[in-house]
mmCIF file of C-alpha atoms in Angstrom:
data_model
loop_
_atom_site.group_PDB
_atom_site.id
_atom_site.type_symbol
_atom_site.label_atom_id
_atom_site.label_comp_id
_atom_site.label_asym_id
_atom_site.label_seq_id
_atom_site.Cartn_x
_atom_site.Cartn_y
_atom_site.Cartn_z
ATOM 1 C CA MET A 1 1.195 -5.032 -3.444
ATOM 2 C CA PRO A 2 -0.890 -4.635 -6.755
ATOM 3 C CA ALA A 3 1.210 -1.676 -8.302
ATOM 4 C CA VAL A 4 4.568 -3.473 -7.244
ATOM 5 C CA ARG A 5 3.344 -6.461 -9.550
ATOM 6 C CA ALA A 6 2.274 -4.483 -12.060
ATOM 7 C CA ILE A 7 5.582 -2.875 -12.514
ATOM 8 C CA LEU A 8 7.335 -6.018 -12.042
ATOM 9 C CA ALA A 9 5.131 -7.483 -15.042
ATOM 10 C CA MET A 10 5.667 -4.388 -17.277
ATOM 11 C CA ALA A 11 9.600 -4.449 -16.123
ATOM 12 C CA MET A 12 9.160 -8.489 -17.287
ATOM 13 C CA LEU A 13 7.611 -7.028 -20.845
ATOM 14 C CA VAL A 14 9.852 -4.425 -21.424
ATOM 15 C CA SER A 15 12.905 -7.277 -20.884
ATOM 16 C CA ALA A 16 11.085 -9.777 -23.020
ATOM 17 C CA ALA A 17 10.934 -6.987 -25.894
ATOM 18 C CA SER A 18 13.923 -5.934 -26.104
ATOM 19 C CA ALA A 19 15.694 -9.297 -25.765
ATOM 20 C CA GLN A 20 13.962 -9.638 -28.913
ATOM 21 C CA ALA A 21 14.456 -6.035 -30.150
ATOM 22 C CA ALA A 22 17.882 -5.189 -30.017
ATOM 23 C CA GLY A 23 19.846 -8.598 -29.856
ATOM 24 C CA PRO A 24 22.033 -10.631 -27.430
ATOM 25 C CA ALA A 25 24.293 -7.974 -26.330
ATOM 26 C CA ASP A 26 21.104 -5.869 -24.395
ATOM 27 C CA ALA A 27 22.369 -4.653 -21.183
ATOM 28 C CA MET A 28 20.528 -6.349 -18.096
ATOM 29 C CA PRO A 29 17.536 -4.510 -17.011
ATOM 30 C CA VAL A 30 18.668 -1.833 -13.911
ATOM 31 C CA GLY A 31 16.745 -2.409 -10.897
ATOM 32 C CA PRO A 32 13.844 -5.065 -9.676
ATOM 33 C CA ALA A 33 13.728 -6.700 -12.648
ATOM 34 C CA PRO A 34 12.907 -10.948 -12.608
ATOM 35 C CA LEU A 35 15.628 -12.987 -12.453
ATOM 36 C CA TYR A 36 15.272 -16.099 -13.718
ATOM 37 C CA GLY A 37 18.560 -17.880 -12.508
ATOM 38 C CA VAL A 38 20.368 -21.080 -13.561
ATOM 39 C CA THR A 39 23.966 -21.935 -12.227
ATOM 40 C CA ILE A 40 26.627 -23.432 -14.287
ATOM 41 C CA ASP A 41 29.235 -25.069 -12.075
ATOM 42 C CA ALA A 42 31.706 -26.101 -15.073
ATOM 43 C CA VAL A 43 32.237 -24.816 -18.411
ATOM 44 C CA ASP A 44 32.026 -28.087 -20.342
ATOM 45 C CA ASP A 45 30.448 -28.971 -23.441
ATOM 46 C CA VAL A 46 29.466 -25.099 -23.929
ATOM 47 C CA PRO A 47 27.593 -25.655 -27.450
ATOM 48 C CA ALA A 48 25.019 -27.304 -25.227
ATOM 49 C CA VAL A 49 24.674 -25.251 -22.537
ATOM 50 C CA VAL A 50 24.073 -22.823 -24.735
ATOM 51 C CA ASP A 51 21.266 -24.362 -26.922
ATOM 52 C CA ALA A 52 19.447 -25.118 -23.363
ATOM 53 C CA LEU A 53 19.585 -21.403 -22.088
ATOM 54 C CA ALA A 54 18.957 -20.174 -25.244
ATOM 55 C CA HIS A 55 15.511 -21.965 -25.255
ATOM 56 C CA LEU A 56 13.723 -21.129 -22.616
ATOM 57 C CA PRO A 57 11.342 -18.816 -22.540
ATOM 58 C CA HIS A 58 12.610 -15.796 -20.838
ATOM 59 C CA ARG A 59 16.120 -14.636 -21.126
ATOM 60 C CA PRO A 60 17.906 -16.628 -17.945
ATOM 61 C CA THR A 61 20.602 -15.469 -15.791
ATOM 62 C CA ALA A 62 23.472 -18.026 -15.627
ATOM 63 C CA ARG A 63 25.920 -18.164 -12.352
ATOM 64 C CA VAL A 64 28.783 -19.154 -13.954
ATOM 65 C CA VAL A 65 31.301 -20.761 -10.947
ATOM 66 C CA PHE A 66 34.542 -19.361 -11.550
ATOM 67 C CA ASP A 67 36.868 -22.568 -9.580
ATOM 68 C CA GLU A 68 39.564 -21.946 -7.589
ATOM 69 C CA GLY A 69 43.140 -21.274 -9.475
ATOM 70 C CA MET A 70 41.753 -20.813 -12.743
ATOM 71 C CA ARG A 71 43.118 -17.550 -14.621
ATOM 72 C CA ALA A 72 40.255 -15.362 -15.816
ATOM 73 C CA SER A 73 41.521 -15.884 -19.799
ATOM 74 C CA HIS A 74 40.316 -20.203 -19.077
ATOM 75 C CA TYR A 75 36.575 -18.628 -18.955
ATOM 76 C CA ALA A 76 36.924 -15.680 -21.730
ATOM 77 C CA ALA A 77 35.448 -18.016 -24.667
ATOM 78 C CA PRO A 78 32.501 -19.861 -22.636
ATOM 79 C CA VAL A 79 31.454 -16.548 -20.630
ATOM 80 C CA ALA A 80 31.361 -14.801 -24.149
ATOM 81 C CA ALA A 81 28.864 -17.651 -25.596
ATOM 82 C CA ILE A 82 26.469 -18.124 -22.746
ATOM 83 C CA ARG A 83 26.193 -14.160 -22.861
ATOM 84 C CA ARG A 84 25.054 -13.751 -26.592
ATOM 85 C CA VAL A 85 21.925 -16.077 -25.154
ATOM 86 C CA ALA A 86 21.785 -14.982 -21.234
ATOM 87 C CA TYR A 87 22.928 -12.751 -18.637
ATOM 88 C CA VAL A 88 26.166 -13.840 -16.543
ATOM 89 C CA MET A 89 26.285 -13.927 -12.756
ATOM 90 C CA GLY A 90 30.197 -14.205 -11.914
ATOM 91 C CA GLU A 91 30.646 -16.021 -9.041
ATOM 92 C CA LEU A 92 33.948 -14.988 -7.846
ATOM 93 C CA ALA A 93 35.143 -17.874 -5.003
ATOM 94 C CA ASP A 94 32.497 -20.537 -3.947
ATOM 95 C CA SER A 95 32.477 -20.616 -0.298
ATOM 96 C CA SER A 96 33.764 -24.245 -0.550
ATOM 97 C CA THR A 97 37.101 -23.032 -1.370
ATOM 98 C CA LEU A 98 37.055 -19.437 0.304
ATOM 99 C CA LYS A 99 39.657 -20.450 2.857
ATOM 100 C CA GLN A 100 42.345 -20.641 -0.114
ATOM 101 C CA TYR A 101 42.425 -17.261 -0.484
ATOM 102 C CA THR A 102 43.651 -14.422 1.776
ATOM 103 C CA PRO A 103 41.887 -10.683 1.415
ATOM 104 C CA PRO A 104 44.681 -9.464 -1.022
ATOM 105 C CA GLU A 105 44.035 -12.636 -3.156
ATOM 106 C CA LEU A 106 40.409 -12.152 -3.349
ATOM 107 C CA ARG A 107 41.326 -8.692 -4.121
ATOM 108 C CA GLU A 108 43.754 -8.894 -6.939
ATOM 109 C CA ARG A 109 41.257 -12.332 -8.371
ATOM 110 C CA ALA A 110 38.949 -9.825 -8.568
ATOM 111 C CA SER A 111 40.698 -7.382 -10.191
ATOM 112 C CA ALA A 112 42.118 -9.985 -12.652
ATOM 113 C CA TYR A 113 38.485 -10.922 -13.757
ATOM 114 C CA LEU A 114 37.199 -7.545 -14.070
ATOM 115 C CA ARG A 115 39.936 -6.525 -16.334
ATOM 116 C CA THR A 116 38.965 -9.640 -18.422
ATOM 117 C CA LEU A 117 35.516 -10.299 -18.094
ATOM 118 C CA GLY A 118 33.640 -6.821 -17.216
ATOM 119 C CA SER A 119 31.843 -6.575 -20.190
ATOM 120 C CA GLN A 120 30.367 -10.182 -20.098
ATOM 121 C CA VAL A 121 29.485 -10.198 -16.733
ATOM 122 C CA ASP A 122 26.625 -8.126 -15.346
ATOM 123 C CA ILE A 123 26.575 -9.353 -11.959
ATOM 124 C CA TRP A 124 29.728 -10.208 -9.881
ATOM 125 C CA GLU A 125 28.931 -12.374 -6.714
ATOM 126 C CA ILE A 126 31.020 -10.989 -4.487
ATOM 127 C CA GLY A 127 30.438 -13.437 -1.637
ATOM 128 C CA ASN A 128 28.721 -17.003 -1.426
ATOM 129 C CA GLU A 129 26.872 -18.401 1.555
ATOM 130 C CA VAL A 130 28.911 -16.031 3.494
ATOM 131 C CA ASN A 131 27.710 -16.913 7.202
ATOM 132 C CA GLY A 132 28.206 -20.447 6.473
ATOM 133 C CA GLU A 133 30.149 -22.245 9.068
ATOM 134 C CA TRP A 134 32.650 -24.408 6.269
ATOM 135 C CA ALA A 135 33.916 -20.193 4.868
ATOM 136 C CA GLY A 136 36.312 -19.010 7.499
ATOM 137 C CA HIS A 137 36.251 -16.818 10.507
ATOM 138 C CA PRO A 138 33.623 -13.845 10.240
ATOM 139 C CA ARG A 139 36.327 -11.439 10.426
ATOM 140 C CA ASP A 140 38.411 -13.088 7.701
ATOM 141 C CA VAL A 141 34.991 -13.983 5.614
ATOM 142 C CA VAL A 142 34.446 -10.007 5.855
ATOM 143 C CA ASP A 143 37.696 -8.960 4.807
ATOM 144 C CA LYS A 144 37.866 -10.987 1.667
ATOM 145 C CA THR A 145 33.877 -10.355 0.396
ATOM 146 C CA LEU A 146 34.570 -6.037 1.326
ATOM 147 C CA ALA A 147 38.143 -6.439 -1.256
ATOM 148 C CA ALA A 148 35.950 -7.880 -3.380
ATOM 149 C CA TYR A 149 33.051 -5.769 -2.817
ATOM 150 C CA ASP A 150 35.557 -2.790 -3.799
ATOM 151 C CA VAL A 151 37.122 -3.753 -6.627
ATOM 152 C CA ILE A 152 34.144 -4.479 -8.300
ATOM 153 C CA ARG A 153 32.316 -1.537 -6.796
ATOM 154 C CA GLN A 154 34.977 0.918 -7.549
ATOM 155 C CA GLY A 155 35.266 -0.882 -11.484
ATOM 156 C CA GLY A 156 31.305 0.014 -11.862
ATOM 157 C CA GLY A 157 30.101 -3.780 -11.424
ATOM 158 C CA ARG A 158 26.887 -4.616 -10.385
ATOM 159 C CA THR A 159 27.462 -6.754 -6.954
ATOM 160 C CA ALA A 160 25.662 -9.361 -5.725
ATOM 161 C CA LEU A 161 25.528 -11.420 -2.052
ATOM 162 C CA THR A 162 24.693 -15.009 -1.027
ATOM 163 C CA LEU A 163 23.567 -15.924 2.322
ATOM 164 C CA TYR A 164 23.054 -19.324 3.649
ATOM 165 C CA TYR A 165 19.760 -19.442 5.102
ATOM 166 C CA ASN A 166 19.931 -21.510 8.366
ATOM 167 C CA GLU A 167 17.443 -20.288 10.449
ATOM 168 C CA GLY A 168 16.796 -23.283 12.769
ATOM 169 C CA CYS A 169 19.104 -25.479 11.840
ATOM 170 C CA ALA A 170 22.668 -23.792 12.332
ATOM 171 C CA GLU A 171 25.343 -26.073 13.315
ATOM 172 C CA GLN A 172 26.747 -23.366 15.382
ATOM 173 C CA PRO A 173 24.130 -20.676 16.613
ATOM 174 C CA SER A 174 26.733 -17.625 16.022
ATOM 175 C CA HIS A 175 26.486 -18.570 12.050
ATOM 176 C CA ALA A 176 22.444 -18.146 11.936
ATOM 177 C CA MET A 177 21.789 -15.887 9.259
ATOM 178 C CA PHE A 178 20.269 -13.070 10.300
ATOM 179 C CA GLY A 179 21.976 -12.564 13.338
ATOM 180 C CA TRP A 180 25.640 -13.482 11.758
ATOM 181 C CA VAL A 181 24.377 -10.413 9.080
ATOM 182 C CA GLU A 182 23.878 -8.335 11.828
ATOM 183 C CA ARG A 183 26.913 -8.574 13.590
ATOM 184 C CA ASN A 184 29.291 -8.681 11.245
ATOM 185 C CA LEU A 185 28.661 -6.784 7.922
ATOM 186 C CA PRO A 186 29.164 -3.258 7.823
ATOM 187 C CA ALA A 187 26.818 -0.927 6.689
ATOM 188 C CA ARG A 188 28.747 0.217 3.754
ATOM 189 C CA LEU A 189 28.087 -3.222 2.258
ATOM 190 C CA ARG A 190 24.590 -3.713 3.260
ATOM 191 C CA GLU A 191 23.684 -0.341 2.168
ATOM 192 C CA GLY A 192 25.580 -0.949 -1.111
ATOM 193 C CA VAL A 193 24.955 -4.192 -2.280
ATOM 194 C CA ASP A 194 23.128 -4.319 -5.527
ATOM 195 C CA TYR A 195 21.529 -7.977 -4.908
ATOM 196 C CA VAL A 196 21.382 -10.074 -1.639
ATOM 197 C CA PHE A 197 20.079 -13.704 -2.284
ATOM 198 C CA ILE A 198 19.363 -16.352 0.375
ATOM 199 C CA SER A 199 20.874 -20.305 -0.461
ATOM 200 C CA PHE A 200 18.411 -22.502 0.930
ATOM 201 C CA TYR A 201 18.928 -26.404 0.119
ATOM 202 C CA GLU A 202 15.953 -28.672 2.010
ATOM 203 C CA ASP A 203 18.243 -31.456 2.103
ATOM 204 C CA ASP A 204 20.906 -29.659 4.589
ATOM 205 C CA CYS A 205 18.147 -27.716 6.307
ATOM 206 C CA ARG A 206 15.269 -29.907 7.569
ATOM 207 C CA ILE A 207 12.992 -27.424 8.784
ATOM 208 C CA ALA A 208 9.275 -26.621 8.544
ATOM 209 C CA THR A 209 9.011 -24.102 5.324
ATOM 210 C CA PRO A 210 9.762 -21.123 6.281
ATOM 211 C CA PRO A 211 7.270 -18.113 5.804
ATOM 212 C CA TRP A 212 9.333 -16.619 2.895
ATOM 213 C CA SER A 213 7.633 -13.239 2.116
ATOM 214 C CA ALA A 214 8.667 -12.465 6.394
ATOM 215 C CA VAL A 215 11.986 -13.878 5.859
ATOM 216 C CA PHE A 216 12.909 -11.321 2.808
ATOM 217 C CA GLN A 217 10.566 -8.267 4.617
ATOM 218 C CA ARG A 218 13.391 -8.697 7.395
ATOM 219 C CA LEU A 219 16.182 -9.407 4.626
ATOM 220 C CA GLY A 220 14.940 -6.244 3.066
ATOM 221 C CA GLU A 221 15.178 -4.148 6.441
ATOM 222 C CA LEU A 222 18.898 -5.112 6.877
ATOM 223 C CA PHE A 223 19.426 -4.390 2.816
ATOM 224 C CA PRO A 224 17.781 -1.308 2.465
ATOM 225 C CA HIS A 225 18.361 -0.774 -1.308
ATOM 226 C CA ALA A 226 19.223 -4.194 -2.673
ATOM 227 C CA ALA A 227 17.009 -6.309 -4.698
ATOM 228 C CA LEU A 228 16.037 -9.765 -3.256
ATOM 229 C CA GLY A 229 15.533 -13.480 -3.935
ATOM 230 C CA PHE A 230 17.296 -17.007 -3.519
ATOM 231 C CA GLY A 231 20.775 -17.504 -5.052
ATOM 232 C CA GLU A 232 20.902 -21.194 -4.759
ATOM 233 C CA VAL A 233 18.423 -23.884 -4.479
ATOM 234 C CA GLY A 234 18.845 -28.125 -5.726
ATOM 235 C CA THR A 235 18.512 -31.257 -4.352
ATOM 236 C CA ARG A 236 20.462 -34.567 -4.818
ATOM 237 C CA ARG A 237 17.563 -36.884 -5.057
ATOM 238 C CA ALA A 238 16.651 -37.524 -8.263
ATOM 239 C CA ALA A 239 12.936 -38.318 -7.375
ATOM 240 C CA GLY A 240 12.346 -34.680 -5.367
ATOM 241 C CA LYS A 241 13.990 -32.948 -8.370
ATOM 242 C CA PRO A 242 10.708 -31.700 -10.564
ATOM 243 C CA ALA A 243 8.631 -30.643 -7.448
ATOM 244 C CA LEU A 244 11.466 -28.633 -5.969
ATOM 245 C CA ILE A 245 12.072 -26.843 -9.524
ATOM 246 C CA ALA A 246 7.958 -26.038 -9.493
ATOM 247 C CA HIS A 247 8.263 -24.734 -6.140
ATOM 248 C CA TYR A 248 10.545 -22.654 -5.827
ATOM 249 C CA TYR A 249 10.321 -20.925 -9.051
ATOM 250 C CA GLY A 250 6.508 -20.744 -8.742
ATOM 251 C CA LEU A 251 7.121 -18.945 -5.466
ATOM 252 C CA ALA A 252 5.019 -15.990 -4.535
ATOM 253 C CA VAL A 253 7.122 -13.478 -2.399
ATOM 254 C CA ASP A 254 5.493 -10.195 -1.053
ATOM 255 C CA HIS A 255 7.989 -7.615 -1.218
ATOM 256 C CA PRO A 256 8.358 -5.047 -3.503
ATOM 257 C CA ARG A 257 12.501 -5.747 -4.121
ATOM 258 C CA TYR A 258 11.892 -9.318 -5.119
ATOM 259 C CA VAL A 259 13.172 -10.492 -7.950
ATOM 260 C CA GLY A 260 13.274 -14.906 -7.883
ATOM 261 C CA GLY A 261 16.290 -15.719 -9.076
ATOM 262 C CA TYR A 262 16.624 -19.063 -7.649
ATOM 263 C CA PHE A 263 19.706 -20.189 -9.738
ATOM 264 C CA TRP A 264 19.406 -24.081 -9.497
ATOM 265 C CA TRP A 265 22.636 -25.476 -8.794
ATOM 266 C CA TYR A 266 22.551 -28.788 -11.310
ATOM 267 C CA PHE A 267 21.603 -26.725 -14.311
ATOM 268 C CA ARG A 268 24.595 -27.920 -16.227
ATOM 269 C CA GLN A 269 23.937 -31.717 -15.000
ATOM 270 C CA ASP A 270 19.820 -31.769 -14.293
ATOM 271 C CA MET A 271 19.150 -29.785 -17.903
ATOM 272 C CA VAL A 272 22.035 -30.198 -20.123
ATOM 273 C CA PRO A 273 21.611 -31.260 -23.221
ATOM 274 C CA ARG A 274 17.727 -30.227 -23.161
ATOM 275 C CA SER A 275 16.644 -33.364 -24.115
ATOM 276 C CA ARG A 276 16.731 -33.933 -20.938
ATOM 277 C CA PRO A 277 13.320 -34.495 -19.093
ATOM 278 C CA LEU A 278 14.408 -32.015 -16.392
ATOM 279 C CA TRP A 279 14.840 -29.030 -18.885
ATOM 280 C CA ARG A 280 11.299 -29.401 -19.444
ATOM 281 C CA ASP A 281 10.427 -29.033 -15.910
ATOM 282 C CA LEU A 282 12.681 -25.892 -15.657
ATOM 283 C CA ASP A 283 10.881 -24.474 -19.079
ATOM 284 C CA ALA A 284 7.731 -24.880 -16.809
ATOM 285 C CA ALA A 285 8.855 -23.549 -13.925
ATOM 286 C CA PHE A 286 10.177 -19.817 -15.358
ATOM 287 C CA ARG A 287 6.750 -19.647 -17.097
ATOM 288 C CA ALA A 288 5.314 -20.371 -13.027
ATOM 289 C CA GLN A 289 8.070 -18.080 -11.692
ATOM 290 C CA SER A 290 6.671 -15.138 -14.941
ATOM 291 C CA ALA A 291 2.734 -15.669 -13.908
ATOM 292 C CA ALA A 292 3.708 -15.816 -9.296
ATOM 293 C CA LEU A 293 5.894 -12.141 -9.591
ATOM 294 C CA THR A 294 2.986 -10.490 -11.471
ATOM 295 C CA ARG A 295 0.241 -12.365 -9.299
#
């Protein structure tokens, strides 16, 4: 789709130019603008994290994982520092800890975080790997997701939903991604959420490479207005990390609302400080992503 690729290229140029001209307080672009994502799973050594983010070739979007049991105020200073050099996506509850919350508790958590960090968080991840078998019973998961979604939506924030890609490798067939979405997510969420991401770990889902353009085509039909991308990728195998980074950030997915993302889960461990070799791999991958999204 040459016209779509041209629009994305223009969005990248505008984003880069405004970041240079107007400084780090710039608002995140609205609509299907490319996301150059990384994940920060703990706010340790924030100066080194900020330095690693600041020297990447495109302004990144940093997912910050908000740990269970932590008050929003714990993240105020780290998120403000990160926001000076990156856009921020705040993860309200990781799938691994979702069972620890009731829907009212997650609603209150979303409200507290929005009150404290609303000016510093560009995207709120209101559900993470929601179809994963470990996340809980579908009804409970959906109730919690909607509780967070309603708070952020009513507060004027942008929302993101991350699904777990397990087509062909689901431990329980009822949790396979597409069917789970069709059976469990109400239309108001599917039509209103701003971003929908796929989490995919080759270590955990050993299948043939999915036809990603077809996958995102179907995803776009289920979520007719959302920008689409990958919300988590990574591997625990050290030897495989450079190739995996290059592969995913360099993907060319043919969909008009595809924005990339990827959000390498191990950014803090692998690329901080930026003297680590994998930081250079990520630097090259960001450049490749820019080219892939404009092909």
